[in-house]
Coordinates of C-alpha atoms in Angstrom, one line a residue:
X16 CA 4.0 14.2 -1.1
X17 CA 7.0 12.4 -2.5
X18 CA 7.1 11.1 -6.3
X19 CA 7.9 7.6 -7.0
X20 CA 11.0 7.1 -8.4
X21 CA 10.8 4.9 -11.4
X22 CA 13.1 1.6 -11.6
X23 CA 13.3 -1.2 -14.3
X24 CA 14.1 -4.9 -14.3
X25 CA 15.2 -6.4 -17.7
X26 CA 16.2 -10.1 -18.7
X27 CA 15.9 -13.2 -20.7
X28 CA 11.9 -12.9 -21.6
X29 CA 10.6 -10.1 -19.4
X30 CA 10.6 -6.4 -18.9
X31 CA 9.2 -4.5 -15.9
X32 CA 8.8 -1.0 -14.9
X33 CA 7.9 -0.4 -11.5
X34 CA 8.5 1.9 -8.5
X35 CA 7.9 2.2 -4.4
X36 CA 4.7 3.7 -3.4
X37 CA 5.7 6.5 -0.4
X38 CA 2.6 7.5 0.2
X39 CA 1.2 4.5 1.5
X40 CA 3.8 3.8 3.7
X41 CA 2.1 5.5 6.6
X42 CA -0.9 3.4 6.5
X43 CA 1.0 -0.1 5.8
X44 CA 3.9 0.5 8.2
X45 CA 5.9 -0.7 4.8
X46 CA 7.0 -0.4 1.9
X47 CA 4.4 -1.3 -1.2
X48 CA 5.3 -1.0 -5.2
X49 CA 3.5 -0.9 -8.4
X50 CA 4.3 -2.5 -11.5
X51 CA 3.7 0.0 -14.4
X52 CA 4.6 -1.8 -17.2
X53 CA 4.7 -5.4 -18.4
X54 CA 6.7 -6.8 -21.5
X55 CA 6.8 -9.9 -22.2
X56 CA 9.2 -10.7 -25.0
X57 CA 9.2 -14.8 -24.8
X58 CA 8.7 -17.5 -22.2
X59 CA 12.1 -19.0 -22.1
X60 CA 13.6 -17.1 -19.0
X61 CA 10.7 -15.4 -17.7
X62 CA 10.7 -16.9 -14.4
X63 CA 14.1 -16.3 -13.6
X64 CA 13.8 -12.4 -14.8
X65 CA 11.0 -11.7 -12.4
X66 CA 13.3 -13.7 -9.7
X67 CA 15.3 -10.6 -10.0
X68 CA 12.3 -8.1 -9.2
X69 CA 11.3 -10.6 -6.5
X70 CA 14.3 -10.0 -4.8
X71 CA 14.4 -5.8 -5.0
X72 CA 11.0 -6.7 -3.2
X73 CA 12.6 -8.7 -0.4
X74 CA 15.5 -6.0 -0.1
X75 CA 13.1 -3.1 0.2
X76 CA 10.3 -5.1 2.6
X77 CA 7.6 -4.7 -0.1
X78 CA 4.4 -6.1 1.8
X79 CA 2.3 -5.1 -1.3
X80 CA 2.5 -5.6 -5.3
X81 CA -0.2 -4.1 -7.5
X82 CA 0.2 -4.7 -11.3
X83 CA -2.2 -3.5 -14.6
X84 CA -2.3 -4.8 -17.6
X85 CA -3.9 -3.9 -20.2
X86 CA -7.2 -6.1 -20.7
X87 CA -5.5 -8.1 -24.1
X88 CA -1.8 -8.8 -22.0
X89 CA -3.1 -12.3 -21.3
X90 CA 0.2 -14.1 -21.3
X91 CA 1.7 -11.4 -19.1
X92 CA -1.7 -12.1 -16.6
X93 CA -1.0 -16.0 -17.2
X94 CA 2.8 -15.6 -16.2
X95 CA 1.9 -13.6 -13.4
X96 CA -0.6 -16.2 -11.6
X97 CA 1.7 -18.5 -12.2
X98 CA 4.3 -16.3 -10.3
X99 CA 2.2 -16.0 -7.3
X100 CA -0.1 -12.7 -8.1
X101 CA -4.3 -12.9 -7.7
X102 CA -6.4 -11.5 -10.3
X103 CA -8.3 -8.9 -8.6
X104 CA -10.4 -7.0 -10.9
X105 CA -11.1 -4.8 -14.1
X106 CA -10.8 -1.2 -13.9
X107 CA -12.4 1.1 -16.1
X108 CA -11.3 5.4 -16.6
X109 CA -14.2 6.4 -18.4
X110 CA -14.4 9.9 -19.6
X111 CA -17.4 12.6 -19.9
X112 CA -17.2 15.5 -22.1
X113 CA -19.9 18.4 -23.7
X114 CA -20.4 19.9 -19.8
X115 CA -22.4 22.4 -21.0
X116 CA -25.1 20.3 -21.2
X117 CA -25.0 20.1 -17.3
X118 CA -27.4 22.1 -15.4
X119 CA -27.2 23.2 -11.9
X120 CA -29.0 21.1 -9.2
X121 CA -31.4 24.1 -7.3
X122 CA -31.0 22.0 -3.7
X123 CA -27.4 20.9 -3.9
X124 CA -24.3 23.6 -3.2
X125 CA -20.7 22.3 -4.8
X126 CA -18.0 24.6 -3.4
X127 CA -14.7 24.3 -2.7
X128 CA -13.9 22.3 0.6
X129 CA -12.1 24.0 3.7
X130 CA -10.9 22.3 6.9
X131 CA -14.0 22.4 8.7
X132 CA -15.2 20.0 6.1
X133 CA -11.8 17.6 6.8
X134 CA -12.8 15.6 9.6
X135 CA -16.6 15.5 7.9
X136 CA -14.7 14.0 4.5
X137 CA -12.7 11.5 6.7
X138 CA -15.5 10.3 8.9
X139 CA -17.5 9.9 5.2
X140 CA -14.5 8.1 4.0
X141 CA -14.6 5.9 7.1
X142 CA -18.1 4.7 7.0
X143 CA -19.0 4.3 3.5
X144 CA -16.6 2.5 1.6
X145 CA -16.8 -1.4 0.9
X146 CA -15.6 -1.8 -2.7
X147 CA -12.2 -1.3 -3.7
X148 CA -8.9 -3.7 -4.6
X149 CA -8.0 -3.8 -1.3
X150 CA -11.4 -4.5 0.6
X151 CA -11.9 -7.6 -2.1
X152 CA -8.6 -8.9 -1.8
X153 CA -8.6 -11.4 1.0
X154 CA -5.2 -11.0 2.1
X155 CA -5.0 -7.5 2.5
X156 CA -8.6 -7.2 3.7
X157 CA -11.1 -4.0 4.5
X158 CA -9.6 -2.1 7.8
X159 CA -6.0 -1.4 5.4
X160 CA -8.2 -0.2 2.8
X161 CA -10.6 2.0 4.4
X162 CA -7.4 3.8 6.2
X163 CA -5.8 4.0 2.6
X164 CA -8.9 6.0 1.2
X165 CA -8.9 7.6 4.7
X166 CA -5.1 9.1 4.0
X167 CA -5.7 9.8 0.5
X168 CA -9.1 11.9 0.9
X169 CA -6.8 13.4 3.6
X170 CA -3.9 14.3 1.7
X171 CA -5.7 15.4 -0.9
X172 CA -6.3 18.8 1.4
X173 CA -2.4 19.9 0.6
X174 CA -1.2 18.0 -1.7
X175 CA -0.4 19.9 -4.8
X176 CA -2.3 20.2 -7.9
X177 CA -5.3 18.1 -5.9
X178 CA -8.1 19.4 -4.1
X179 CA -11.6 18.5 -2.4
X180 CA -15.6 19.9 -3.2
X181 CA -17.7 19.4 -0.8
X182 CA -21.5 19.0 -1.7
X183 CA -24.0 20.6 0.8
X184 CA -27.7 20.0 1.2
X185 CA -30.0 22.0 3.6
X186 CA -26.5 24.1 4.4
X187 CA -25.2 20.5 5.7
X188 CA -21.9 18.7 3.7
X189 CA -23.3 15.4 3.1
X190 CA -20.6 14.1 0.1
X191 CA -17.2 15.3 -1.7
X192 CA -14.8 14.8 -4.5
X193 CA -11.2 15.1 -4.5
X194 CA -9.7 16.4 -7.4
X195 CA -6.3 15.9 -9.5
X196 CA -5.7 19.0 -11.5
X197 CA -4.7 17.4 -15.1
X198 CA -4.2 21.1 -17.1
X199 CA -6.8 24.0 -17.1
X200 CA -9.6 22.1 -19.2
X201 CA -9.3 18.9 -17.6
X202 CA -10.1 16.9 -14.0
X203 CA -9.7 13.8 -12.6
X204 CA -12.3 12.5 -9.9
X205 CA -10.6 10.3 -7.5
X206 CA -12.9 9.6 -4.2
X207 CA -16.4 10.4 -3.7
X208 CA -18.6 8.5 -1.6
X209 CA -22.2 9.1 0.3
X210 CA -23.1 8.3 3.9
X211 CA -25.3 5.5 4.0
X212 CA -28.2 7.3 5.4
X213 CA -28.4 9.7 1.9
X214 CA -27.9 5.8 -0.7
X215 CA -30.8 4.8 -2.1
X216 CA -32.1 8.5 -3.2
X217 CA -30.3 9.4 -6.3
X218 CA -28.4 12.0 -4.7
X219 CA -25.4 10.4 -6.3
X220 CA -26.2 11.2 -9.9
X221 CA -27.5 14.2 -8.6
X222 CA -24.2 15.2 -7.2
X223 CA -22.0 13.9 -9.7
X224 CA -24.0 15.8 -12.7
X225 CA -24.0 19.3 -10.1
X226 CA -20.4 18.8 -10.3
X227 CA -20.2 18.4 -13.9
X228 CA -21.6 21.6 -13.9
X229 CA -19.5 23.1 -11.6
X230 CA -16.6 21.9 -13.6
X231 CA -18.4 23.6 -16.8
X232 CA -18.4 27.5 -15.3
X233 CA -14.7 26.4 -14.3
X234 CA -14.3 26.3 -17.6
X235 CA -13.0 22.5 -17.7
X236 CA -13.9 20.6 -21.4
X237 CA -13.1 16.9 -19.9
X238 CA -13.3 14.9 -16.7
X239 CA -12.0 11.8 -16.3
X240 CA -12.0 9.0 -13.9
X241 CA -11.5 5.5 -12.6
X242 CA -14.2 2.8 -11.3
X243 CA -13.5 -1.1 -10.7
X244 CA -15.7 -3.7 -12.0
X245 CA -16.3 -4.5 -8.4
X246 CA -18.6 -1.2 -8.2
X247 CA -21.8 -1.7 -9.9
X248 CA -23.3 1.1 -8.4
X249 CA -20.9 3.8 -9.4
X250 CA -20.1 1.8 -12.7
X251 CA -23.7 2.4 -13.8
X252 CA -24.5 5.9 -12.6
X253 CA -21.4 6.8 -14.3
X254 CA -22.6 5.3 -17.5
X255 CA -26.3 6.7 -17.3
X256 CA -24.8 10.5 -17.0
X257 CA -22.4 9.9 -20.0
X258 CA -19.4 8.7 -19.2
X259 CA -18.0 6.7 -21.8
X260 CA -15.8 3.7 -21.3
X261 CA -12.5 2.3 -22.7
X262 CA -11.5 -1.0 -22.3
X263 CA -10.3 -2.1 -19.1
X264 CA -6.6 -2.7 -17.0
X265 CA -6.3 -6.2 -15.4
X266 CA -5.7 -5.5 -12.0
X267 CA -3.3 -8.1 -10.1
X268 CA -1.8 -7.9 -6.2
X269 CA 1.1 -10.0 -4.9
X270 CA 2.0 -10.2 -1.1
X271 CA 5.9 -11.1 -1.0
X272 CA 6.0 -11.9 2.7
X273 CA 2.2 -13.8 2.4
X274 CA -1.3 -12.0 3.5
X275 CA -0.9 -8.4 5.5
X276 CA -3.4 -9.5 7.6
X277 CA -1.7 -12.4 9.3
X278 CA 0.7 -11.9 12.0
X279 CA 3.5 -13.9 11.7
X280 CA 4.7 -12.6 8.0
X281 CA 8.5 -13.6 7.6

């Protein structure tokens, strides 16, 4: 997978960092970009700084914009809605250390996932998402973002330094995790999700702590991970099996050429 190559724009009252996203090109059919950082450094010429970045956005066909801040950049977030972009959420990476204190779950198996479990993962990925930025974001909508987690859990079978567990009960994969390697002693859970049929049960916190413990005979010391304030459900189990939480990003979206799911964009 291609790494984004980082690009700044600078003026009178503004700073941004920000870069094209190549791995979601495939499932826009275009081009979208984040905005990494945001400086604000005084309100007189503001407007026409970002002008600037608008127009790298017409000139590459950006359909998408995602900014975060950091929960106190409220001017930046002011400047911003005033620009055009929708608040969209919080999101939290909480953090979970002392594995050892993890113990293995005597009905669930967490093993490494091969390709026999890829099309399993996909068709998970397919039918049990319905949170996210971009299935509450009204102009992007839920089909583009259930094919974005589709892709990701995809590529997250070969791309390096990621990888995928499956979790098997009765000798059936009924959930995963993909993986982002971050050094020997530390992981970063990116997608997990459960088939509707197995909500409801606790199998979640289950699965989540068997990991934990997995992690622990890996020999990994932290594990990391993000969940939007949109996700009660996660957000909680998260927090009941000791996950602590920082404070949250601001997260904002901006459609240059107006809402992906309308058909006449310019």
């Amino acid at each position: 997978m291609r790494q984004p190559v980082m690009e700044r724009t600078s003026g009178p009252g503004l700073e941004l960092t920000h870069h094209l996203n190549p791995w979601d090109r495939a499932t826009f059919q275009g081009n979208t970009a984040s905005i990494t950082t945001v400086s604000m450094t005084g309100t007189d010429g503001a407007a026409q700084t970002f002008a600037a970045f608008r127009d790298w956005c017409l000139e590459n066909r950006v359909l998408l914009v995602d900014c975060r801040l950091r929960h106190d950049q409220l001017a930046e977030c002011a400047l911003l809605q005033g620009l055009g972009f929708r608040f969209i959420e919080l999101a939290y990476r909480p953090a979970v250390t002392d594995l050892a204190r993890f113990p293995p779950d005597p009905e669930l198996t967490i093993s490494p996932a091969t390709e026999a479990d890829r099309p399993i993962v996909s068709a998970i990925v397919a039918g049990s998402f319905q949170t996210g930025r971009l299935h509450a974001d009204p102009q992007v909508g839920p089909e583009l973002g259930t094919r974005r987690y589709v892709a990701w859990a995809d590529n997250a079978f070969s791309t390096p330094g990621q990888s995928v567990l499956a979790c098997g009960l009765n000798g059936k994969t009924i959930s995963f995790m993909t993986l982002a390697e971050r050094g020997p002693t530390r992981r970063q859970w990116n997608l997990t999700a459960l088939p509707p049929e197995f909500q409801g049960q606790g199998l979640a916190k289950r699965m989540w702590k068997a990991i934990l413990h997995y992690h622990h005979q890996e020999g990994v010391e932290e594990v990391t991970t993000a969940v939007s304030s949109l996700n009660t459900k996660s957000f909680n189990v998260l927090a009941a099996i000791g996950f602590r939480f920082p404070a949250p990003e601001i997260n904002m979206h901006w459609c240059p050429f107006g809402p992906l799911n309308q058909a006449d964009r310019v």
